Amino acid sequence: MLHFDIMDGEFVPNFGISPPFIAAVREKTEVPFDVHIMVTRPLRYIDALASAGADLITFHIESEDDPNETITAIKAHDIKAGLAFSPKTPTEIVIPYLSYIDLVLPMSVEPGFGGQSFIPSTLEKIEKLHHKIQDIDNSPDISVDGGVTVDIGPQAVRHGATILVAGTAIFKSEQPEAVIEKLRTVV
Ligand code: ZN
């Protein structure tokens, strides 16, 4: 999947990627688009992102819109819904939504900027989520985003992560294909 980080300059102190950019990339590839929106009011962007070609939209529990309403709005487009939470947010807050989402994303860095180091306590959060989803039919993926490297990736997978999001580890590497291959084959 191709993971896009959308930032509104309000939820996080940075800007990044707009729906027209996603639509332009969509013309070039059929790879699934995993769109992570770090914005204060996610509801107002769902229609535009779905039209732009998102296959999955992940919004933050800390944003201002109602999570159930936002999940419903995403699913109305027949695409998948994900729920992210920032490092300082307790895992318990997302637990009630696990049956209704396709992906849960414990952020392993403060959202907003690339190039940060993985926060080690994220591994415990992944494990807690992994245990919580065992009883759920069609249980959500557990994605990990922020500071994922070829060293961290296997640890996250051992704790229950099923999707690894890597930015800097791939883009700053001289051998990006090799990094992707390594991340895909961790056990
Ligand atoms: Zn992201």
Short mmCIF file of C-alpha atoms and ligand atoms in Angstrom, two decimals:
data_model
loop_
_atom_site.label_atom_id
_atom_site.label_comp_id
_atom_site.label_asym_id
_atom_site.label_seq_id
_atom_site.Cartn_x
_atom_site.Cartn_y
_atom_site.Cartn_z
CA MET A 1 0.00 0.00 0.00
CA LEU A 2 0.96 3.60 -0.44
CA HIS A 3 0.51 5.55 2.80
CA PHE A 4 -0.28 9.27 2.54
CA ASP A 5 0.03 11.63 5.49
CA ILE A 6 -2.41 14.50 5.30
CA MET A 7 -1.79 17.38 7.70
CA ASP A 8 -3.89 20.50 8.08
CA GLY A 9 -1.53 22.80 9.96
CA GLU A 10 -3.96 22.77 12.89
CA PHE A 11 -4.16 19.25 14.31
CA VAL A 12 -0.42 19.07 13.76
CA PRO A 13 1.96 22.01 13.20
CA ASN A 14 2.79 20.99 9.64
CA PHE A 15 1.14 20.76 6.22
CA GLY A 16 1.16 17.90 3.83
CA ILE A 17 -0.62 16.48 0.83
CA SER A 18 -4.03 17.51 -0.45
CA PRO A 19 -6.77 15.46 -2.15
CA PRO A 20 -5.81 16.69 -5.67
CA PHE A 21 -2.29 15.33 -5.10
CA ILE A 22 -3.75 11.93 -4.20
CA ALA A 23 -6.00 12.04 -7.27
CA ALA A 24 -2.95 12.78 -9.44
CA VAL A 25 -1.06 9.80 -8.04
CA ARG A 26 -4.18 7.64 -8.44
CA GLU A 27 -3.96 8.18 -12.20
CA LYS A 28 -0.54 6.48 -12.15
CA THR A 29 -1.16 3.39 -10.05
CA GLU A 30 -3.74 0.90 -8.78
CA VAL A 31 -1.83 0.22 -5.55
CA PRO A 32 -4.18 0.52 -2.55
CA PHE A 33 -4.04 3.98 -0.96
CA ASP A 34 -3.87 4.11 2.83
CA VAL A 35 -4.71 7.73 3.66
CA HIS A 36 -3.87 8.89 7.18
CA ILE A 37 -5.47 12.21 8.02
CA MET A 38 -3.98 14.23 10.84
CA VAL A 39 -6.63 16.93 10.78
CA THR A 40 -8.88 18.62 13.33
CA ARG A 41 -12.19 18.05 11.49
CA PRO A 42 -11.88 14.82 9.47
CA LEU A 43 -15.55 14.66 8.43
CA ARG A 44 -15.28 17.54 6.02
CA TYR A 45 -12.56 15.81 3.98
CA ILE A 46 -13.98 12.29 3.66
CA ASP A 47 -15.90 12.87 0.40
CA ALA A 48 -12.94 14.56 -1.30
CA LEU A 49 -10.51 11.85 -0.22
CA ALA A 50 -12.80 9.04 -1.30
CA SER A 51 -13.24 10.70 -4.71
CA ALA A 52 -9.48 11.18 -4.97
CA GLY A 53 -8.98 7.42 -4.74
CA ALA A 54 -8.48 6.49 -1.07
CA ASP A 55 -9.07 2.81 -0.31
CA LEU A 56 -8.72 3.30 3.41
CA ILE A 57 -9.00 6.48 5.48
CA THR A 58 -7.51 6.59 8.96
CA PHE A 59 -8.44 9.54 11.19
CA HIS A 60 -7.41 10.44 14.73
CA ILE A 61 -9.53 9.77 17.82
CA GLU A 62 -8.24 13.11 19.17
CA SER A 63 -9.84 15.05 16.30
CA GLU A 64 -13.00 17.06 16.98
CA ASP A 65 -15.58 15.08 15.00
CA ASP A 66 -17.55 12.20 16.49
CA PRO A 67 -15.67 8.92 15.81
CA ASN A 68 -18.81 6.89 15.06
CA GLU A 69 -20.07 9.51 12.65
CA THR A 70 -16.70 9.66 10.93
CA ILE A 71 -16.45 5.85 10.62
CA THR A 72 -19.96 5.78 9.13
CA ALA A 73 -19.09 8.55 6.67
CA ILE A 74 -15.99 6.68 5.48
CA LYS A 75 -17.81 3.35 5.13
CA ALA A 76 -20.62 5.03 3.18
CA HIS A 77 -18.10 5.29 0.35
CA ASP A 78 -17.51 1.54 0.52
CA ILE A 79 -13.92 2.03 1.65
CA LYS A 80 -12.18 0.98 4.83
CA ALA A 81 -12.00 3.01 8.02
CA GLY A 82 -9.04 3.25 10.36
CA LEU A 83 -8.61 4.88 13.75
CA ALA A 84 -5.28 6.36 14.85
CA PHE A 85 -4.22 7.61 18.26
CA SER A 86 -1.24 9.68 19.33
CA PRO A 87 1.46 8.48 21.76
CA LYS A 88 0.04 10.36 24.76
CA THR A 89 -3.48 8.98 24.27
CA PRO A 90 -4.26 5.85 26.35
CA THR A 91 -5.01 2.70 24.36
CA GLU A 92 -8.29 2.22 26.30
CA ILE A 93 -9.86 5.12 24.41
CA VAL A 94 -9.90 3.24 21.08
CA ILE A 95 -11.03 -0.13 22.50
CA PRO A 96 -14.81 0.55 22.13
CA TYR A 97 -14.36 1.14 18.39
CA LEU A 98 -12.34 -1.96 17.49
CA SER A 99 -15.38 -3.91 16.25
CA TYR A 100 -16.32 -1.16 13.80
CA ILE A 101 -13.01 -0.36 12.13
CA ASP A 102 -10.71 -2.07 9.63
CA LEU A 103 -7.44 -0.76 11.05
CA VAL A 104 -6.15 0.61 14.33
CA LEU A 105 -3.03 2.73 14.35
CA PRO A 106 -1.10 3.41 17.55
CA MET A 107 1.24 6.21 16.51
CA SER A 108 4.82 5.41 17.46
CA VAL A 109 5.97 9.04 17.16
CA GLU A 110 4.20 12.36 17.73
CA PRO A 111 2.25 12.97 14.51
CA GLY A 112 3.38 15.78 12.24
CA PHE A 113 6.96 15.17 11.20
CA GLY A 114 9.00 12.39 9.62
CA GLY A 115 12.40 11.25 10.80
CA GLN A 116 11.53 10.74 14.48
CA SER A 117 12.60 7.75 16.58
CA PHE A 118 10.17 4.95 17.41
CA ILE A 119 8.73 5.28 20.94
CA PRO A 120 9.42 1.85 22.57
CA SER A 121 6.25 1.78 24.72
CA THR A 122 4.27 1.49 21.47
CA LEU A 123 5.14 -2.22 21.50
CA GLU A 124 3.05 -2.71 24.66
CA LYS A 125 0.15 -0.87 23.03
CA ILE A 126 0.36 -3.13 19.98
CA GLU A 127 0.32 -6.18 22.23
CA LYS A 128 -2.66 -4.91 24.19
CA LEU A 129 -4.57 -4.26 20.95
CA HIS A 130 -3.57 -7.67 19.62
CA HIS A 131 -5.15 -9.33 22.67
CA LYS A 132 -8.26 -7.15 22.50
CA ILE A 133 -9.02 -8.04 18.87
CA GLN A 134 -8.82 -11.80 19.32
CA ASP A 135 -12.55 -12.15 19.97
CA ILE A 136 -13.63 -9.90 17.10
CA ASP A 137 -14.84 -11.36 13.79
CA ASN A 138 -13.10 -9.54 10.91
CA SER A 139 -10.67 -8.08 13.39
CA PRO A 140 -8.91 -4.86 12.37
CA ASP A 141 -5.34 -4.71 11.17
CA ILE A 142 -2.85 -3.24 13.62
CA SER A 143 -0.70 -0.74 11.80
CA VAL A 144 2.38 0.96 13.17
CA ASP A 145 3.49 4.33 11.85
CA GLY A 146 6.51 6.37 12.88
CA GLY A 147 10.18 5.48 13.20
CA VAL A 148 9.71 2.01 11.66
CA THR A 149 13.06 0.59 10.54
CA VAL A 150 14.27 -2.86 9.52
CA ASP A 151 15.19 -3.38 13.20
CA ILE A 152 11.93 -2.12 14.70
CA GLY A 153 9.67 -3.80 12.11
CA PRO A 154 10.21 -7.39 13.32
CA GLN A 155 9.69 -6.35 16.95
CA ALA A 156 6.40 -4.67 16.09
CA VAL A 157 5.25 -7.75 14.14
CA ARG A 158 6.16 -10.05 17.04
CA HIS A 159 3.94 -7.92 19.29
CA GLY A 160 1.02 -8.18 16.86
CA ALA A 161 1.41 -5.51 14.18
CA THR A 162 0.08 -6.58 10.77
CA ILE A 163 0.97 -3.45 8.76
CA LEU A 164 4.24 -1.53 8.91
CA VAL A 165 4.33 2.04 7.64
CA ALA A 166 7.82 3.20 6.74
CA GLY A 167 8.83 6.59 5.37
CA THR A 168 12.33 7.69 6.23
CA ALA A 169 13.63 4.09 6.37
CA ILE A 170 12.72 3.70 2.69
CA PHE A 171 13.10 7.16 1.23
CA LYS A 172 16.42 7.94 2.90
CA SER A 173 17.88 4.55 2.02
CA GLU A 174 20.24 4.06 -0.90
CA GLN A 175 18.53 0.73 -1.51
CA PRO A 176 14.81 1.40 -0.98
CA GLU A 177 13.73 -1.85 -2.69
CA ALA A 178 15.87 -3.87 -0.29
CA VAL A 179 14.36 -2.12 2.73
CA ILE A 180 10.83 -2.78 1.48
CA GLU A 181 11.71 -6.42 0.85
CA LYS A 182 13.15 -6.80 4.34
CA LEU A 183 10.11 -5.22 5.96
CA ARG A 184 7.77 -7.45 3.96
CA THR A 185 9.50 -10.64 4.99
CA VAL A 186 9.80 -10.10 8.75
CA VAL A 187 8.47 -12.89 10.90
ZN ZN B 1 0.92 8.23 8.70
#
